[in-house]
Amino acid sequence: MNDMPRPIPFLDLKAQQARIVADLRPRLDAVLAHCQFILGPEVAELERTLAAFCGATHCVTVSSGTDALQIAMMAEEIGRGDAVFLPAFTYTATAEVPLVLGATPVFVDIDPRTFQIDIAHLAARIAEVKAKGALRPRAIIGVDLFGQPADWPAIRAIAEQEGLFTIDDCAQAFGASLHGVRLGSMADATATSFFPSKPLGAYGDGGALFTESAERAALFRSLRTHGEGTTRYEVLRTGMNGRMDTFQAAVLLSKMTVFQDELAAREKIAAVYDSRLGNAVTTPARVPDSESAFAIYAILLPDGAARDRMQAGLAAAGVPSAIYYPRPLHHQPAYAGAHDGTALPVSEDVSTRIMALPLHPDLTDHDVDRICDAVLANV
Ligand SMILES: *Cc1c(COP(=O)(O)O)cnc(C)c1O
């Protein structure tokens, strides 16, 4: 047979849909029947389900992960003159929101093995900004990159010492845990995303905020509906249209019935990658005493040329791959102007040679074998 082998999907939402469709259809029919398409009863049910799952006291669903980050920062009135510390190696939304609000993102380097924010460098960057005196340090956005938790005890200790607000950008890591506690209450506000490709994905845009503070949760609810007060036509503050639509809540309630099993399936596949590939390529180091949501499984190749060869070899074998992220944010045209010019050597190096393998709960054992064989054949 000289045919190309069956291509393996990088993400298989059709296979996942087949597993949940019997539960999903009646939920969608219920929404069609009651016609409360925005903030309907499924939204409140989802907020209770998500809060219970991650052990957070309050959950406020919103229209996307990006809007969740924005509402968290609007509630703190973060804006002009404020420095917001965040890793340079993350998705663009993390840095976009402070800029949209007039604040200045201050980029911090990452750990070369876990890819999470480098705590020593975070402390150094805060000291630098204080010494310069032009910006007021206000907040730290920790990102749980690729589904693994950032070092929250260390981030919180720095934030307490410096009087900074903490935001957990948990867009890739809902369901992950650190020291036996699920993410959702590590920071003053936790923001997650239900973009379809995230570990818990909707069939459209969606997001959620978690907090332990009742006042903050009330602010989030007001801000997601144009800053409304106790009645719809009382406007207390400048807000936004950041509400979740009810169909997305229905989809997410259905996906929550299988989410725990999916996390276990992802972990099992990651363990196979670790053991079969660990001697041939640099597999991702695990954050100690944590459980990842395994949004992305990223390996490091020796250099960019080796990565190009690997991607071409995998493609020829029907194995897809992806690059998260080919450029650190401080090198993006949109952010270069806001960056103070500091070199961030780990983010710069990692972006040239990192590569992600497929990792989703609907990969078969045979798929996983084929992926491993293809990687080993192209080292
Ligand atoms: C996906 C993502 C976001 C944004 O979420 P959306 O729902 O797409 O707006 C923010 N931060 C990180 C790290 C992400 O991966």
mmCIF file of C-alpha atoms and ligand atoms in Angstrom:
data_model
loop_
_atom_site.group_PDB
_atom_site.id
_atom_site.type_symbol
_atom_site.label_atom_id
_atom_site.label_comp_id
_atom_site.label_asym_id
_atom_site.label_seq_id
_atom_site.Cartn_x
_atom_site.Cartn_y
_atom_site.Cartn_z
ATOM 1 C CA MET A 1 0.000 0.000 0.000
ATOM 2 C CA ASN A 2 1.554 3.289 -0.990
ATOM 3 C CA ASP A 3 -1.458 5.386 0.017
ATOM 4 C CA MET A 4 -0.950 8.090 2.577
ATOM 5 C CA PRO A 5 -1.990 6.653 5.976
ATOM 6 C CA ARG A 6 -5.280 7.940 7.410
ATOM 7 C CA PRO A 7 -4.567 11.449 8.727
ATOM 8 C CA ILE A 8 -4.910 11.734 12.520
ATOM 9 C CA PRO A 9 -6.922 14.813 13.554
ATOM 10 C CA PHE A 10 -5.130 17.344 15.784
ATOM 11 C CA LEU A 11 -8.447 17.757 17.595
ATOM 12 C CA ASP A 12 -11.530 15.557 17.029
ATOM 13 C CA LEU A 13 -14.697 17.408 18.002
ATOM 14 C CA LYS A 14 -16.837 15.084 15.843
ATOM 15 C CA ALA A 15 -15.756 11.991 17.771
ATOM 16 C CA GLN A 16 -16.381 13.820 21.027
ATOM 17 C CA GLN A 17 -19.833 14.906 19.826
ATOM 18 C CA ALA A 18 -20.756 11.291 19.102
ATOM 19 C CA ARG A 19 -20.058 10.462 22.762
ATOM 20 C CA ILE A 20 -22.272 13.253 24.163
ATOM 21 C CA VAL A 21 -24.997 13.658 21.539
ATOM 22 C CA ALA A 22 -27.679 11.638 23.386
ATOM 23 C CA ASP A 23 -27.291 13.929 26.419
ATOM 24 C CA LEU A 24 -26.812 17.088 24.351
ATOM 25 C CA ARG A 25 -29.888 17.048 22.097
ATOM 26 C CA PRO A 26 -32.527 17.232 24.868
ATOM 27 C CA ARG A 27 -30.572 20.091 26.462
ATOM 28 C CA LEU A 28 -30.571 22.023 23.172
ATOM 29 C CA ASP A 29 -34.274 21.251 22.683
ATOM 30 C CA ALA A 30 -34.999 22.657 26.145
ATOM 31 C CA VAL A 31 -33.338 25.950 25.153
ATOM 32 C CA LEU A 32 -35.346 26.023 21.912
ATOM 33 C CA ALA A 33 -38.489 25.496 23.989
ATOM 34 C CA HIS A 34 -37.945 28.242 26.585
ATOM 35 C CA CYS A 35 -36.305 30.784 24.217
ATOM 36 C CA GLN A 36 -34.242 32.507 26.932
ATOM 37 C CA PHE A 37 -31.230 32.665 24.633
ATOM 38 C CA ILE A 38 -29.043 34.957 26.755
ATOM 39 C CA LEU A 39 -28.389 34.184 30.462
ATOM 40 C CA GLY A 40 -31.131 31.522 30.466
ATOM 41 C CA PRO A 41 -31.561 28.971 33.273
ATOM 42 C CA GLU A 42 -28.797 26.721 31.878
ATOM 43 C CA VAL A 43 -26.321 29.563 32.473
ATOM 44 C CA ALA A 44 -27.085 29.677 36.213
ATOM 45 C CA GLU A 45 -26.934 25.867 36.362
ATOM 46 C CA LEU A 46 -23.566 25.919 34.608
ATOM 47 C CA GLU A 47 -22.199 28.526 37.041
ATOM 48 C CA ARG A 48 -23.150 26.274 39.988
ATOM 49 C CA THR A 49 -21.688 23.185 38.268
ATOM 50 C CA LEU A 50 -18.373 24.845 37.404
ATOM 51 C CA ALA A 51 -17.926 26.414 40.850
ATOM 52 C CA ALA A 52 -18.602 23.057 42.529
ATOM 53 C CA PHE A 53 -16.215 21.272 40.171
ATOM 54 C CA CYS A 54 -13.242 23.541 40.845
ATOM 55 C CA GLY A 55 -14.077 24.379 44.463
ATOM 56 C CA ALA A 56 -14.475 28.122 43.882
ATOM 57 C CA THR A 57 -17.122 30.063 45.836
ATOM 58 C CA HIS A 58 -18.408 32.246 42.958
ATOM 59 C CA CYS A 59 -18.577 31.638 39.210
ATOM 60 C CA VAL A 60 -19.696 34.280 36.710
ATOM 61 C CA THR A 61 -19.881 33.082 33.111
ATOM 62 C CA VAL A 62 -19.027 35.521 30.320
ATOM 63 C CA SER A 63 -18.792 35.702 26.536
ATOM 64 C CA SER A 64 -15.128 34.606 26.125
ATOM 65 C CA GLY A 65 -11.855 34.073 27.946
ATOM 66 C CA THR A 66 -10.636 37.434 26.684
ATOM 67 C CA ASP A 67 -13.730 39.172 28.099
ATOM 68 C CA ALA A 68 -13.182 37.335 31.388
ATOM 69 C CA LEU A 69 -9.676 38.840 31.622
ATOM 70 C CA GLN A 70 -11.015 42.270 30.671
ATOM 71 C CA ILE A 71 -13.838 42.209 33.225
ATOM 72 C CA ALA A 72 -11.399 41.093 35.963
ATOM 73 C CA MET A 73 -9.187 44.104 35.200
ATOM 74 C CA MET A 74 -12.088 46.559 34.773
ATOM 75 C CA ALA A 75 -13.374 45.537 38.214
ATOM 76 C CA GLU A 76 -10.004 46.624 39.673
ATOM 77 C CA GLU A 77 -10.024 49.816 37.569
ATOM 78 C CA ILE A 78 -6.673 48.927 36.050
ATOM 79 C CA GLY A 79 -5.718 51.481 33.416
ATOM 80 C CA ARG A 80 -3.368 54.275 32.416
ATOM 81 C CA GLY A 81 -0.086 54.355 34.316
ATOM 82 C CA ASP A 82 -0.494 50.830 35.658
ATOM 83 C CA ALA A 83 2.071 48.066 35.079
ATOM 84 C CA VAL A 84 0.628 44.566 34.582
ATOM 85 C CA PHE A 85 3.230 41.781 34.806
ATOM 86 C CA LEU A 86 2.689 38.747 32.563
ATOM 87 C CA PRO A 87 4.729 36.089 30.747
ATOM 88 C CA ALA A 88 6.002 36.865 27.231
ATOM 89 C CA PHE A 89 5.319 33.288 26.131
ATOM 90 C CA THR A 90 1.518 33.007 26.045
ATOM 91 C CA TYR A 91 -1.484 33.582 23.796
ATOM 92 C CA THR A 92 -1.944 37.162 22.641
ATOM 93 C CA ALA A 93 -5.120 37.787 24.696
ATOM 94 C CA THR A 94 -3.151 37.859 27.971
ATOM 95 C CA ALA A 95 -1.248 40.974 26.859
ATOM 96 C CA GLU A 96 -3.971 42.500 24.707
ATOM 97 C CA VAL A 97 -6.360 43.232 27.556
ATOM 98 C CA PRO A 98 -4.064 45.453 29.689
ATOM 99 C CA LEU A 99 -3.213 47.439 26.538
ATOM 100 C CA VAL A 100 -6.881 47.843 25.560
ATOM 101 C CA LEU A 101 -7.503 49.276 29.045
ATOM 102 C CA GLY A 102 -4.591 51.727 28.690
ATOM 103 C CA ALA A 103 -2.282 49.845 31.077
ATOM 104 C CA THR A 104 1.238 48.697 30.197
ATOM 105 C CA PRO A 105 2.099 45.005 29.922
ATOM 106 C CA VAL A 106 5.497 44.238 31.462
ATOM 107 C CA PHE A 107 6.805 41.023 29.934
ATOM 108 C CA VAL A 108 8.444 38.374 32.136
ATOM 109 C CA ASP A 109 10.490 35.379 30.956
ATOM 110 C CA ILE A 110 9.538 31.715 31.465
ATOM 111 C CA ASP A 111 11.062 28.601 32.994
ATOM 112 C CA PRO A 112 12.853 26.626 30.231
ATOM 113 C CA ARG A 113 11.473 23.219 31.313
ATOM 114 C CA THR A 114 7.873 23.864 32.416
ATOM 115 C CA PHE A 115 7.301 26.996 30.237
ATOM 116 C CA GLN A 116 5.575 28.697 33.200
ATOM 117 C CA ILE A 117 6.352 32.265 34.343
ATOM 118 C CA ASP A 118 9.864 32.535 35.884
ATOM 119 C CA ILE A 119 9.339 33.599 39.499
ATOM 120 C CA ALA A 120 12.833 35.061 40.036
ATOM 121 C CA HIS A 121 12.460 37.114 36.864
ATOM 122 C CA LEU A 122 8.995 38.275 37.935
ATOM 123 C CA ALA A 123 10.481 39.652 41.176
ATOM 124 C CA ALA A 124 13.296 41.304 39.215
ATOM 125 C CA ARG A 125 10.863 42.947 36.752
ATOM 126 C CA ILE A 126 8.739 44.362 39.591
ATOM 127 C CA ALA A 127 11.886 45.802 41.211
ATOM 128 C CA GLU A 128 12.914 47.349 37.870
ATOM 129 C CA VAL A 129 9.544 49.054 37.360
ATOM 130 C CA LYS A 130 9.595 50.391 40.918
ATOM 131 C CA ALA A 131 13.145 51.720 40.470
ATOM 132 C CA LYS A 132 12.231 53.517 37.228
ATOM 133 C CA GLY A 133 9.183 55.080 38.841
ATOM 134 C CA ALA A 134 7.274 55.789 35.604
ATOM 135 C CA LEU A 135 4.577 53.120 36.109
ATOM 136 C CA ARG A 136 2.650 51.946 39.142
ATOM 137 C CA PRO A 137 2.899 48.147 39.662
ATOM 138 C CA ARG A 138 -0.730 46.970 39.874
ATOM 139 C CA ALA A 139 -1.296 43.356 38.874
ATOM 140 C CA ILE A 140 0.252 40.010 37.956
ATOM 141 C CA ILE A 141 -1.398 37.771 35.374
ATOM 142 C CA GLY A 142 -0.156 34.230 35.896
ATOM 143 C CA VAL A 143 -0.874 31.925 32.954
ATOM 144 C CA ASP A 144 -1.351 28.171 33.461
ATOM 145 C CA LEU A 145 0.369 27.471 30.188
ATOM 146 C CA PHE A 146 -0.527 24.354 28.184
ATOM 147 C CA GLY A 147 -2.767 23.162 31.041
ATOM 148 C CA GLN A 148 -0.174 23.023 33.842
ATOM 149 C CA PRO A 149 -0.513 25.341 36.844
ATOM 150 C CA ALA A 150 1.822 28.289 37.290
ATOM 151 C CA ASP A 151 3.600 28.477 40.666
ATOM 152 C CA TRP A 152 0.660 30.097 42.488
ATOM 153 C CA PRO A 153 2.032 29.996 46.050
ATOM 154 C CA ALA A 154 5.122 31.896 44.835
ATOM 155 C CA ILE A 155 3.102 34.374 42.722
ATOM 156 C CA ARG A 156 0.746 35.073 45.636
ATOM 157 C CA ALA A 157 3.653 35.595 48.054
ATOM 158 C CA ILE A 158 5.169 38.227 45.745
ATOM 159 C CA ALA A 159 1.773 39.855 45.160
ATOM 160 C CA GLU A 160 1.099 40.111 48.895
ATOM 161 C CA GLN A 161 4.500 41.604 49.577
ATOM 162 C CA GLU A 162 4.106 44.169 46.771
ATOM 163 C CA GLY A 163 0.378 44.843 47.198
ATOM 164 C CA LEU A 164 -0.504 43.588 43.698
ATOM 165 C CA PHE A 165 -3.763 42.141 42.362
ATOM 166 C CA THR A 166 -3.501 38.589 40.967
ATOM 167 C CA ILE A 167 -5.324 37.229 37.925
ATOM 168 C CA ASP A 168 -5.097 33.584 36.924
ATOM 169 C CA ASP A 169 -5.303 33.242 33.136
ATOM 170 C CA CYS A 170 -6.603 29.674 33.347
ATOM 171 C CA ALA A 171 -7.862 29.591 29.730
ATOM 172 C CA GLN A 172 -5.886 26.411 29.004
ATOM 173 C CA ALA A 173 -6.141 24.751 32.394
ATOM 174 C CA PHE A 174 -9.701 24.486 33.730
ATOM 175 C CA GLY A 175 -9.733 21.142 35.597
ATOM 176 C CA ALA A 176 -6.022 21.215 36.509
ATOM 177 C CA SER A 177 -4.915 21.179 40.136
ATOM 178 C CA LEU A 178 -1.968 22.195 42.282
ATOM 179 C CA HIS A 179 -1.154 20.557 45.636
ATOM 180 C CA GLY A 180 -4.477 18.723 45.441
ATOM 181 C CA VAL A 181 -6.570 21.889 44.876
ATOM 182 C CA ARG A 182 -8.230 22.604 41.528
ATOM 183 C CA LEU A 183 -7.439 25.936 39.865
ATOM 184 C CA GLY A 184 -10.187 28.528 40.419
ATOM 185 C CA SER A 185 -9.254 29.998 43.791
ATOM 186 C CA MET A 186 -5.471 30.468 43.433
ATOM 187 C CA ALA A 187 -5.669 34.149 42.489
ATOM 188 C CA ASP A 188 -7.938 37.097 43.362
ATOM 189 C CA ALA A 189 -9.713 36.405 40.064
ATOM 190 C CA THR A 190 -9.491 33.358 37.800
ATOM 191 C CA ALA A 191 -10.431 33.672 34.125
ATOM 192 C CA THR A 192 -11.047 30.712 31.853
ATOM 193 C CA SER A 193 -12.081 30.162 28.239
ATOM 194 C CA PHE A 194 -14.496 27.760 26.573
ATOM 195 C CA PHE A 195 -13.211 28.324 23.047
ATOM 196 C CA PRO A 196 -13.988 25.032 21.230
ATOM 197 C CA SER A 197 -10.375 23.771 21.252
ATOM 198 C CA LYS A 198 -9.789 24.282 24.991
ATOM 199 C CA PRO A 199 -9.956 21.215 27.299
ATOM 200 C CA LEU A 200 -13.536 22.225 28.196
ATOM 201 C CA GLY A 201 -14.823 23.764 24.970
ATOM 202 C CA ALA A 202 -18.227 25.092 23.920
ATOM 203 C CA TYR A 203 -19.648 25.210 20.362
ATOM 204 C CA GLY A 204 -18.851 28.885 20.114
ATOM 205 C CA ASP A 205 -17.222 31.510 22.322
ATOM 206 C CA GLY A 206 -17.587 31.474 26.087
ATOM 207 C CA GLY A 207 -15.653 32.035 29.291
ATOM 208 C CA ALA A 208 -15.966 32.246 33.047
ATOM 209 C CA LEU A 209 -14.635 34.115 36.053
ATOM 210 C CA PHE A 210 -14.112 32.609 39.505
ATOM 211 C CA THR A 211 -13.532 34.460 42.758
ATOM 212 C CA GLU A 212 -13.815 33.956 46.510
ATOM 213 C CA SER A 213 -15.124 37.512 47.001
ATOM 214 C CA ALA A 214 -18.896 38.159 46.917
ATOM 215 C CA GLU A 215 -18.343 41.874 46.163
ATOM 216 C CA ARG A 216 -16.045 41.067 43.265
ATOM 217 C CA ALA A 217 -18.513 38.514 41.868
ATOM 218 C CA ALA A 218 -21.276 41.153 42.019
ATOM 219 C CA LEU A 219 -19.009 43.599 40.154
ATOM 220 C CA PHE A 220 -18.288 40.961 37.482
ATOM 221 C CA ARG A 221 -22.060 40.427 37.015
ATOM 222 C CA SER A 222 -22.644 44.153 36.690
ATOM 223 C CA LEU A 223 -19.739 44.653 34.266
ATOM 224 C CA ARG A 224 -20.807 41.810 31.949
ATOM 225 C CA THR A 225 -24.175 43.570 31.503
ATOM 226 C CA HIS A 226 -23.089 47.141 30.697
ATOM 227 C CA GLY A 227 -22.443 48.066 34.335
ATOM 228 C CA GLU A 228 -26.084 47.646 35.344
ATOM 229 C CA GLY A 229 -27.259 48.176 38.922
ATOM 230 C CA THR A 230 -30.156 46.553 40.749
ATOM 231 C CA THR A 231 -32.532 47.270 37.869
ATOM 232 C CA ARG A 232 -31.798 46.905 34.193
ATOM 233 C CA TYR A 233 -32.008 50.637 33.488
ATOM 234 C CA GLU A 234 -29.752 51.763 36.324
ATOM 235 C CA VAL A 235 -26.215 52.116 34.936
ATOM 236 C CA LEU A 236 -23.616 52.336 37.689
ATOM 237 C CA ARG A 237 -20.371 52.070 35.754
ATOM 238 C CA THR A 238 -18.919 51.603 32.283
ATOM 239 C CA GLY A 239 -19.262 47.930 31.463
ATOM 240 C CA MET A 240 -19.524 45.837 28.337
ATOM 241 C CA ASN A 241 -21.690 43.264 26.561
ATOM 242 C CA GLY A 242 -19.994 40.217 28.049
ATOM 243 C CA ARG A 243 -22.819 37.746 28.654
ATOM 244 C CA MET A 244 -22.833 34.020 27.867
ATOM 245 C CA ASP A 245 -25.468 32.651 25.516
ATOM 246 C CA THR A 246 -27.658 29.838 26.747
ATOM 247 C CA PHE A 247 -26.876 27.340 23.975
ATOM 248 C CA GLN A 248 -23.211 27.448 24.998
ATOM 249 C CA ALA A 249 -24.156 26.762 28.612
ATOM 250 C CA ALA A 250 -26.239 23.762 27.486
ATOM 251 C CA VAL A 251 -23.281 22.391 25.489
ATOM 252 C CA LEU A 252 -20.928 22.882 28.431
ATOM 253 C CA LEU A 253 -23.319 21.169 30.869
ATOM 254 C CA SER A 254 -23.333 18.198 28.535
ATOM 255 C CA LYS A 255 -19.543 18.203 28.238
ATOM 256 C CA MET A 256 -19.206 18.365 32.020
ATOM 257 C CA THR A 257 -20.795 14.891 32.201
ATOM 258 C CA VAL A 258 -17.683 13.449 30.497
ATOM 259 C CA PHE A 259 -15.027 16.021 31.448
ATOM 260 C CA GLN A 260 -13.469 14.067 34.313
ATOM 261 C CA ASP A 261 -13.071 11.001 32.071
ATOM 262 C CA GLU A 262 -11.592 13.160 29.325
ATOM 263 C CA LEU A 263 -8.996 14.604 31.694
ATOM 264 C CA ALA A 264 -8.013 11.038 32.670
ATOM 265 C CA ALA A 265 -7.770 10.034 28.989
ATOM 266 C CA ARG A 266 -5.547 13.035 28.227
ATOM 267 C CA GLU A 267 -3.289 12.207 31.154
ATOM 268 C CA LYS A 268 -2.925 8.590 29.999
ATOM 269 C CA ILE A 269 -1.867 9.668 26.507
ATOM 270 C CA ALA A 270 0.618 12.199 27.915
ATOM 271 C CA ALA A 271 2.152 9.426 30.035
ATOM 272 C CA VAL A 272 2.655 7.283 26.904
ATOM 273 C CA TYR A 273 4.328 10.216 25.122
ATOM 274 C CA ASP A 274 6.580 10.790 28.148
ATOM 275 C CA SER A 275 7.762 7.213 28.318
ATOM 276 C CA ARG A 276 8.086 6.514 24.591
ATOM 277 C CA LEU A 277 9.596 9.859 23.531
ATOM 278 C CA GLY A 278 11.492 10.993 26.622
ATOM 279 C CA ASN A 279 14.848 9.622 25.475
ATOM 280 C CA ALA A 280 14.591 10.987 21.927
ATOM 281 C CA VAL A 281 13.265 14.537 22.364
ATOM 282 C CA THR A 282 12.817 16.935 25.292
ATOM 283 C CA THR A 283 9.379 16.138 26.716
ATOM 284 C CA PRO A 284 7.647 18.735 28.927
ATOM 285 C CA ALA A 285 8.681 18.780 32.597
ATOM 286 C CA ARG A 286 5.779 18.378 35.009
ATOM 287 C CA VAL A 287 5.078 21.009 37.622
ATOM 288 C CA PRO A 288 5.644 19.120 40.925
ATOM 289 C CA ASP A 289 2.568 17.926 42.875
ATOM 290 C CA SER A 290 0.129 19.022 40.181
ATOM 291 C CA GLU A 291 -2.360 17.586 37.714
ATOM 292 C CA SER A 292 -2.376 19.136 34.258
ATOM 293 C CA ALA A 293 -5.439 19.622 32.054
ATOM 294 C CA PHE A 294 -3.102 18.688 29.145
ATOM 295 C CA ALA A 295 -4.453 21.298 26.751
ATOM 296 C CA ILE A 296 -1.227 21.087 24.760
ATOM 297 C CA TYR A 297 1.630 18.571 24.793
ATOM 298 C CA ALA A 298 4.721 20.422 23.573
ATOM 299 C CA ILE A 299 8.154 18.942 22.950
ATOM 300 C CA LEU A 300 11.435 20.773 22.317
ATOM 301 C CA LEU A 301 13.650 19.945 19.335
ATOM 302 C CA PRO A 302 17.367 20.867 19.279
ATOM 303 C CA ASP A 303 16.819 23.811 16.907
ATOM 304 C CA GLY A 304 14.512 25.328 14.294
ATOM 305 C CA ALA A 305 15.903 23.202 11.441
ATOM 306 C CA ALA A 306 15.225 20.008 13.415
ATOM 307 C CA ARG A 307 11.696 21.275 14.070
ATOM 308 C CA ASP A 308 11.117 21.928 10.349
ATOM 309 C CA ARG A 309 12.326 18.402 9.521
ATOM 310 C CA MET A 310 10.154 16.887 12.260
ATOM 311 C CA GLN A 311 7.013 18.731 11.116
ATOM 312 C CA ALA A 312 7.576 17.687 7.494
ATOM 313 C CA GLY A 313 8.240 14.054 8.479
ATOM 314 C CA LEU A 314 5.144 13.920 10.677
ATOM 315 C CA ALA A 315 2.952 15.487 7.970
ATOM 316 C CA ALA A 316 4.136 12.834 5.489
ATOM 317 C CA ALA A 317 3.034 10.159 7.989
ATOM 318 C CA GLY A 318 -0.415 11.759 8.450
ATOM 319 C CA VAL A 319 0.463 13.148 11.886
ATOM 320 C CA PRO A 320 -0.430 16.815 12.430
ATOM 321 C CA SER A 321 1.608 19.154 14.625
ATOM 322 C CA ALA A 322 1.317 22.799 15.641
ATOM 323 C CA ILE A 323 3.523 25.557 17.013
ATOM 324 C CA TYR A 324 2.451 27.326 20.192
ATOM 325 C CA TYR A 325 3.946 29.934 20.024
ATOM 326 C CA PRO A 326 6.195 30.812 17.088
ATOM 327 C CA ARG A 327 6.920 34.294 18.464
ATOM 328 C CA PRO A 328 7.076 35.593 22.030
ATOM 329 C CA LEU A 329 4.689 38.515 22.529
ATOM 330 C CA HIS A 330 7.381 41.177 23.046
ATOM 331 C CA HIS A 331 8.481 40.470 19.441
ATOM 332 C CA GLN A 332 4.972 40.879 18.007
ATOM 333 C CA PRO A 333 4.429 44.138 16.110
ATOM 334 C CA ALA A 334 1.361 44.890 18.243
ATOM 335 C CA TYR A 335 3.324 44.807 21.506
ATOM 336 C CA ALA A 336 6.843 45.894 20.524
ATOM 337 C CA GLY A 337 5.927 49.527 21.192
ATOM 338 C CA ALA A 338 4.782 48.767 24.729
ATOM 339 C CA HIS A 339 7.864 46.662 25.528
ATOM 340 C CA ASP A 340 10.798 48.241 27.377
ATOM 341 C CA GLY A 341 13.399 46.385 25.282
ATOM 342 C CA THR A 342 14.469 43.868 27.921
ATOM 343 C CA ALA A 343 15.733 40.603 26.383
ATOM 344 C CA LEU A 344 13.728 37.528 27.368
ATOM 345 C CA PRO A 345 16.154 34.812 26.242
ATOM 346 C CA VAL A 346 14.187 31.728 27.308
ATOM 347 C CA SER A 347 10.953 32.825 25.585
ATOM 348 C CA GLU A 348 12.983 33.757 22.505
ATOM 349 C CA ASP A 349 14.811 30.400 22.406
ATOM 350 C CA VAL A 350 11.794 28.186 23.155
ATOM 351 C CA SER A 351 9.671 29.813 20.424
ATOM 352 C CA THR A 352 12.215 28.741 17.762
ATOM 353 C CA ARG A 353 12.132 25.010 18.609
ATOM 354 C CA ILE A 354 8.907 24.094 20.407
ATOM 355 C CA MET A 355 6.286 21.885 18.730
ATOM 356 C CA ALA A 356 2.963 20.420 19.897
ATOM 357 C CA LEU A 357 1.717 16.871 19.250
ATOM 358 C CA PRO A 358 -1.978 15.943 19.020
ATOM 359 C CA LEU A 359 -3.450 15.350 22.474
ATOM 360 C CA HIS A 360 -7.188 14.822 22.836
ATOM 361 C CA PRO A 361 -9.372 12.197 24.496
ATOM 362 C CA ASP A 362 -10.495 10.600 21.211
ATOM 363 C CA LEU A 363 -7.042 9.466 20.071
ATOM 364 C CA THR A 364 -6.976 5.652 19.944
ATOM 365 C CA ASP A 365 -4.067 3.575 21.288
ATOM 366 C CA HIS A 366 -3.220 2.902 17.653
ATOM 367 C CA ASP A 367 -3.153 6.646 16.866
ATOM 368 C CA VAL A 368 -0.849 7.264 19.833
ATOM 369 C CA ASP A 369 1.485 4.474 18.654
ATOM 370 C CA ARG A 370 1.576 5.924 15.151
ATOM 371 C CA ILE A 371 2.351 9.396 16.504
ATOM 372 C CA CYS A 372 5.200 8.064 18.662
ATOM 373 C CA ASP A 373 6.620 5.950 15.805
ATOM 374 C CA ALA A 374 6.544 8.979 13.498
ATOM 375 C CA VAL A 375 8.320 11.206 16.027
ATOM 376 C CA LEU A 376 11.009 8.555 16.669
ATOM 377 C CA ALA A 377 11.521 8.061 12.903
ATOM 378 C CA ASN A 378 12.197 11.779 12.411
ATOM 379 C CA VAL A 379 14.542 12.662 15.282
HETATM 380 C C1 LIG B 1 -7.553 30.950 24.559
HETATM 381 C C2 LIG B 1 -6.816 31.831 25.495
HETATM 382 C C3 LIG B 1 -7.330 33.084 25.903
HETATM 383 C C4 LIG B 1 -8.545 33.703 25.294
HETATM 384 O O1 LIG B 1 -9.705 32.977 25.348
HETATM 385 P P1 LIG B 1 -10.885 33.281 24.292
HETATM 386 O O2 LIG B 1 -12.044 32.526 24.845
HETATM 387 O O3 LIG B 1 -10.432 32.777 22.971
HETATM 388 O O4 LIG B 1 -11.125 34.748 24.295
HETATM 389 C C5 LIG B 1 -6.625 33.796 26.840
HETATM 390 N N1 LIG B 1 -5.462 33.345 27.354
HETATM 391 C C6 LIG B 1 -4.925 32.167 26.984
HETATM 392 C C7 LIG B 1 -3.652 31.714 27.597
HETATM 393 C C8 LIG B 1 -5.575 31.373 26.023
HETATM 394 O O5 LIG B 1 -5.027 30.210 25.643
#
